[in-house]
XYZ file of C-alpha atoms in Angstrom:
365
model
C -39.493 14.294 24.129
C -42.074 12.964 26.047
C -40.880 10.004 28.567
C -40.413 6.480 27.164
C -42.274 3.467 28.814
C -40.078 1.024 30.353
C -40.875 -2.080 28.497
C -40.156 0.116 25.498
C -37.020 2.117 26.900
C -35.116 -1.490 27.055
C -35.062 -1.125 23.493
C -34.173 2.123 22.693
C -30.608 3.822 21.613
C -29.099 5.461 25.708
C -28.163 8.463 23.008
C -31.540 9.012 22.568
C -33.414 8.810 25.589
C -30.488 10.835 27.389
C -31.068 13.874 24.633
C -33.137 16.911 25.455
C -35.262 17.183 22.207
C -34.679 20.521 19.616
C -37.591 23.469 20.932
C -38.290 25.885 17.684
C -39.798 29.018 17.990
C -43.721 28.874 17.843
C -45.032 28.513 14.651
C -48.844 29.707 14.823
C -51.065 27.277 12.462
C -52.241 31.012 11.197
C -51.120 34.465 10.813
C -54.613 36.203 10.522
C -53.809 38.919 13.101
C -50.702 38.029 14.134
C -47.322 39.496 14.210
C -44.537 37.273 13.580
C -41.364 38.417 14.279
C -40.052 35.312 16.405
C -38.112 32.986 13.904
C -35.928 35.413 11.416
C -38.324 34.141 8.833
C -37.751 36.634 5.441
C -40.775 38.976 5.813
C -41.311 39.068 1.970
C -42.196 36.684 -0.078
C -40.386 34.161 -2.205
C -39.159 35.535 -6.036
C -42.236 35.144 -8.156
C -40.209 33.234 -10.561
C -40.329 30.336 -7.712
C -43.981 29.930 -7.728
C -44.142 29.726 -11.475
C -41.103 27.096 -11.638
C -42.929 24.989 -8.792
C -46.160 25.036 -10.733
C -44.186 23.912 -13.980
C -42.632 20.947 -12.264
C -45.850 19.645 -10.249
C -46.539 17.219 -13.228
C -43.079 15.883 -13.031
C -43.443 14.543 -9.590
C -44.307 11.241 -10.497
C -40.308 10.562 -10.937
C -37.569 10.809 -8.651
C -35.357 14.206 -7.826
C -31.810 14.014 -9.157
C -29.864 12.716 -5.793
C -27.414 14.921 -6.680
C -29.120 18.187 -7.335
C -26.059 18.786 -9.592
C -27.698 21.846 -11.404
C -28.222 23.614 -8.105
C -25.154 22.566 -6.909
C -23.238 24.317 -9.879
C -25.597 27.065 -9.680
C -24.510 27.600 -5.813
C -20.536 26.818 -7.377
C -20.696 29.470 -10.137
C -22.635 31.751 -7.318
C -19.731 31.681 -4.949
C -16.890 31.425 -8.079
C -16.107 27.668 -6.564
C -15.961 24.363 -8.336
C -18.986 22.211 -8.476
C -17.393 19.712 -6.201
C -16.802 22.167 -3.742
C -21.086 22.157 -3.167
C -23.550 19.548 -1.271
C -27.229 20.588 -0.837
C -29.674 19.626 1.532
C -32.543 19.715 3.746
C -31.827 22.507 5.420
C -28.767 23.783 6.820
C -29.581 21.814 9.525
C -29.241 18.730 7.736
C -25.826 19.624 6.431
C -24.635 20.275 10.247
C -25.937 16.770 10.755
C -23.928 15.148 7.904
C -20.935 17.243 9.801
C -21.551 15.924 13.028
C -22.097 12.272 11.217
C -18.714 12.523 9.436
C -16.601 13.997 11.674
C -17.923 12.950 15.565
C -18.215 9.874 17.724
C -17.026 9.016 21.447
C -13.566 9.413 20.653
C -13.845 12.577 19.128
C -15.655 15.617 20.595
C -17.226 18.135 19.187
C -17.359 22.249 20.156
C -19.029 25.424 20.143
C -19.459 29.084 21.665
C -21.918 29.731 24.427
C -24.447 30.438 24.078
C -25.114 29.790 20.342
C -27.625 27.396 18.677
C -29.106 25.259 20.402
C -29.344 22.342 17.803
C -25.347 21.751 18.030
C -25.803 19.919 21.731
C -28.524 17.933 20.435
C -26.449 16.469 17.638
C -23.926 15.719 19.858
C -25.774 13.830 22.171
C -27.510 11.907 19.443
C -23.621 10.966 18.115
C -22.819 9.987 21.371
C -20.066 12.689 21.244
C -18.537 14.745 24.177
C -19.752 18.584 23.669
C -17.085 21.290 24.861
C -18.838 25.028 25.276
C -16.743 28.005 25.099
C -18.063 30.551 26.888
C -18.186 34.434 26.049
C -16.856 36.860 28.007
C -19.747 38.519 28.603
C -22.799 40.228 26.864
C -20.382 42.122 24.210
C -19.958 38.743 22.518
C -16.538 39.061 21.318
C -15.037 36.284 19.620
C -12.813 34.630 22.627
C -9.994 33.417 20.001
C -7.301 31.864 22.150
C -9.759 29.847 23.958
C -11.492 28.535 21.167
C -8.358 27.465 19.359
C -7.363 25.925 23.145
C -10.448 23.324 22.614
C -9.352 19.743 22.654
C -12.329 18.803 20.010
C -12.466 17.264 16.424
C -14.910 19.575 15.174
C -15.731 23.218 16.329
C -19.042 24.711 15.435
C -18.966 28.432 15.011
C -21.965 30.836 13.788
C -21.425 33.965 12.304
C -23.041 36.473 12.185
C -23.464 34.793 15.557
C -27.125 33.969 17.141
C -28.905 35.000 19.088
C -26.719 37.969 19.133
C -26.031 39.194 15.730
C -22.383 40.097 16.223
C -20.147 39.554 13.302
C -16.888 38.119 13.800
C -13.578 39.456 12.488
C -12.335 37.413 9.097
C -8.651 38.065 10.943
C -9.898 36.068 13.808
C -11.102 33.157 12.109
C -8.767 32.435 9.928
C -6.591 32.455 12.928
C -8.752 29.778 14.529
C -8.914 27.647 11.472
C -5.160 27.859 11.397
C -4.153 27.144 14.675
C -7.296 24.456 15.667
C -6.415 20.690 15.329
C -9.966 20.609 14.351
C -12.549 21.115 11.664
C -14.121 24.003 11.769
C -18.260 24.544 10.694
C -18.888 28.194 10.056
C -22.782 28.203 10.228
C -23.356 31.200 8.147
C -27.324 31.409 8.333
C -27.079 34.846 8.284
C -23.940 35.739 6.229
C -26.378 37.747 3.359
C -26.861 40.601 5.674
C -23.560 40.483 6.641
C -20.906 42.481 5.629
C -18.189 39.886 5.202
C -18.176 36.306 4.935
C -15.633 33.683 5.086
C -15.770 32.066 1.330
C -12.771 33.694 0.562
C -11.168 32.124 3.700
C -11.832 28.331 1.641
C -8.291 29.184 -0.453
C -6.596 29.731 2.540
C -7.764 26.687 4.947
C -8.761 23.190 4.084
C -10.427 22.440 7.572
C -13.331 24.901 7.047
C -17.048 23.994 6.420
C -19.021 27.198 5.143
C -23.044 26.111 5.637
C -26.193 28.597 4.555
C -29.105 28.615 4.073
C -31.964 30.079 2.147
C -34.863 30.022 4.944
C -33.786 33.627 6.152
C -32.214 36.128 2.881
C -34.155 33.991 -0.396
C -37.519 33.360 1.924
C -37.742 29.502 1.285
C -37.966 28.785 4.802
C -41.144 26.218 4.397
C -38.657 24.870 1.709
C -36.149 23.669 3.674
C -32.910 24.000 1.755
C -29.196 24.563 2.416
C -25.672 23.909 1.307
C -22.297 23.377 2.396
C -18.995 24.878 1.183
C -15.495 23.209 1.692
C -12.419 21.316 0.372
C -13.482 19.182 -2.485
C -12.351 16.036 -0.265
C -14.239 16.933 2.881
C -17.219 17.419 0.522
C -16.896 13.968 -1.018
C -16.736 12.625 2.824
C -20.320 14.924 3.626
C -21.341 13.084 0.043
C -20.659 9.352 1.324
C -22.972 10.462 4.857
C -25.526 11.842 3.167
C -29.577 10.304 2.029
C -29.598 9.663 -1.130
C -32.433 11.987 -1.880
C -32.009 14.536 0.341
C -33.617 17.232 -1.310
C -36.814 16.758 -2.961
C -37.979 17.918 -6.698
C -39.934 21.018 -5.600
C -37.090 22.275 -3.089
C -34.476 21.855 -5.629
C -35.814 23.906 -8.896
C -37.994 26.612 -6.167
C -33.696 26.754 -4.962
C -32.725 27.415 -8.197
C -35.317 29.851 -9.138
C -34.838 32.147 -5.793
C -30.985 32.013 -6.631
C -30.998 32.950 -10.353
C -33.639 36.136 -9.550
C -30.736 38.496 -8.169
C -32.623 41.691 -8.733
C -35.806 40.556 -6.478
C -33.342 39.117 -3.939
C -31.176 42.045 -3.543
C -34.662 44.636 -3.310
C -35.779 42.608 -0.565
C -31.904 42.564 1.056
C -31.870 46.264 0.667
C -35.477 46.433 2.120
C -34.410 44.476 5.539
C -31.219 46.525 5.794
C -32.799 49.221 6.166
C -35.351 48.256 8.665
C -32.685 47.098 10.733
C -30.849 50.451 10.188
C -34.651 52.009 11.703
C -34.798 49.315 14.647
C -31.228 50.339 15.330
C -32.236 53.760 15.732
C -35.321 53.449 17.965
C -33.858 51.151 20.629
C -30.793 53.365 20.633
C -33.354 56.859 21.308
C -34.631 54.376 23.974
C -31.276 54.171 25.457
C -31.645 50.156 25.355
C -28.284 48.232 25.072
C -28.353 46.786 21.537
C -26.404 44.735 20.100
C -24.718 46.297 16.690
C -26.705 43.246 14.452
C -24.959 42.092 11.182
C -28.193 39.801 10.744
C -32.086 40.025 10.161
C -33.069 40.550 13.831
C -32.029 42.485 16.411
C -31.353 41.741 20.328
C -31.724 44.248 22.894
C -31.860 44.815 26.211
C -35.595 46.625 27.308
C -35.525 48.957 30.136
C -39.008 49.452 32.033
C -40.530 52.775 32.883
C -38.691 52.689 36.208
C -35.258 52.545 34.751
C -34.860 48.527 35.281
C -33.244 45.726 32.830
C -33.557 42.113 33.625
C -34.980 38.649 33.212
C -38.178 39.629 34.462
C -38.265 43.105 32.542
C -37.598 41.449 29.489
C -40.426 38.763 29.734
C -42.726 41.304 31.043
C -42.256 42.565 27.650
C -41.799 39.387 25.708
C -45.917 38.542 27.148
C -47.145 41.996 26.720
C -46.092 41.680 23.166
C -47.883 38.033 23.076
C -50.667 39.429 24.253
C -50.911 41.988 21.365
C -50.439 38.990 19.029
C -47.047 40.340 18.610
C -43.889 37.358 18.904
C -40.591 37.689 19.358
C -38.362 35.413 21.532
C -36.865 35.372 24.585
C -34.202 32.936 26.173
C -34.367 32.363 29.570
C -31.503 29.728 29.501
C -28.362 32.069 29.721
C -27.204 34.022 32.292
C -25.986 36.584 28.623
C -29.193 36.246 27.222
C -32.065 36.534 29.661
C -32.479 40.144 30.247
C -32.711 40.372 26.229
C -35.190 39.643 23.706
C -34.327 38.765 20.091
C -36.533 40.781 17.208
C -36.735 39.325 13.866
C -36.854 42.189 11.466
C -40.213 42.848 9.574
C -42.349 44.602 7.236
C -42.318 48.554 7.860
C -45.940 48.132 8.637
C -45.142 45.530 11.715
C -42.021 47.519 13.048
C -44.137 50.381 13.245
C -46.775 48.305 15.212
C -43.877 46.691 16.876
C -42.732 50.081 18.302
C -46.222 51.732 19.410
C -46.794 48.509 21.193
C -43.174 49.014 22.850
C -43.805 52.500 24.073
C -46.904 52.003 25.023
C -45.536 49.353 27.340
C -42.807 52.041 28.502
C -45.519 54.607 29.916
């Protein structure tokens, strides 16, 4: 955020002028040539049945979207073998961490999360004017540090899993321990859950403090849609209900939603087709001896060792600009002492991994 004048500043909320402003990963106002493999984007594209049901609903535009998207939200209920008013859609599952952070956060009541993990969860804390606790890993293994998580003296605990930038999976064992034992509620951010292979829906029965968000920007490829949902306790979704704008999900995003959800054949083919890239990515950083995460997600985040045997910070930007400079992007984070010497790889096409790798070995030799 650039800095605020200071006959303006006098006027604006201390939350936000004291925030540090959300940095995605570059989005390139064209792909002609270019190799994007920087923001776990789906590399296929939507169902065609989306495009169709889009075109078919372009006349209807003229009225308003139902504010409660109740046929998606049943469809996501009968999807999941849950109750209608266990489901609340919206713009993005970053809008239904907001509506979290809304309902559950203020001064007197902190929230938490691992680190380091997504960096959107401090920024919603500042902007609530909440305290933020960070629970660090161990180290670069990323094992889920239980006790100290469940130690946290916070209302609200955000936890990601499969976790990012990583890709470990947590055990279900684990977090149903936390969600037991935490004086807290607790947001699993499952962005990545499709790929995964467990997730913690079943874990709703068993706890009523957990919030289960997804999305379908990464596994149904409506990223440029911008649509998510929430899982949970049919009281804690009537709470999320009361927080939320009362059209939060426009027309087009709702029925393109329902379309990519109801084509399981299309969305499983392109599931299997990003498994097994990651399966092949798996298997050429491990030939390259490069420490690699195990990844229960759609990227993968390794550790690149030069052609003199070295790993750090600087190895792994070296590569992270020798890749930009071949039009090729992944990410880097330079902000953790666990994540600098590593670069995250969003999984694509066959045809891009195999540039992907060339481009890597040629920058070995």
């Amino acid at each position: 955020m650039k800095k605020v004048s200071k006959d303006l500043s006098k006027f604006v909320s201390s939350a936000i002028l004291s925030r540090k402003a959300y940095v995605p990963g570059f989005q390139p106002p064209s792909l002609k040539g270019l190799i994007k493999l920087n923001t776990n984007e789906n590399p296929f594209p939507p169902s065609p049945t989306v495009s169709e049901t889009v075109l078919n609903e372009i006349t209807h535009l003229n009225l308003y979207p139902d504010p409660h998207s109740r046929d998606l939200r049943n469809l996501i209920a009968n999807k999941h073998n849950l109750s209608g008013n266990q489901v609340i859609v919206g713009n993005g599952s970053d809008d239904l961490l907001n509506l979290c952070v809304r309902t559950f956060a203020d001064s007197a009541r902190p929230l938490g999360m691992l680190e380091p993990s997504y960096s959107l969860y401090p920024i919603l804390s500042s902007l609530q004017g909440s305290r933020l606790e960070k629970v660090s890993f161990k180290d670069d293994q990323f094992l889920l540090p239980v006790d100290e998580v469940i130690a946290s003296k916070v209302n609200l605990f955000f936890l990601t899993n499969p976790h990012a930038p990583s890709g470990r999976s947590f055990d279900q064992n684990e977090i149903l321990r936390i969600a037991n034992q935490i004086n807290a509620i607790l947001v699993i951010d499952e962005a990545y859950a499709d790929f995964a292979t467990y997730n913690s829906i079943p874990l709703l029965k068993q706890a009523k403090n957990i919030v289960i968000t997804r999305t379908l920007s990464k596994s149904y490829s409506l990223a440029g849609a911008r649509v998510g949902y929430a899982l949970a306790h049919p009281e804690v979704i009537d709470l999320l209900d009361g927080v939320r704008e009362v059209y939060n999900l426009d027309k087009m995003a709702q029925v393109a939603a329902h379309a990519a959800l109801t084509d399981n054949i299309y969305f499983e083919a392109c599931r299997q087709k990003v498994l097994a890239e990651r399966d092949r990515a798996n298997l050429f950083f491990s030939k390259l001896g490069w420490r690699t995460i195990e990844s229960q997600a759609n990227f993968i985040f390794t550790e690149p060792i030069d052609s003199k045997g070295n790993s750090s910070e600087e190895v792994a930007f070296a590569l992270f600009e020798f890749l930009q400079n071949k039009n090729i992007h992944v990410r880097h984070f330079s902000n953790h002492r666990l994540t600098d010497s590593k670069i995250r790889i969003s999984i694509g096409t066959s045809e891009h991994m195999d540039i992907l790798y060339e481009s890597i070995n040629e920058w070995k030799r």
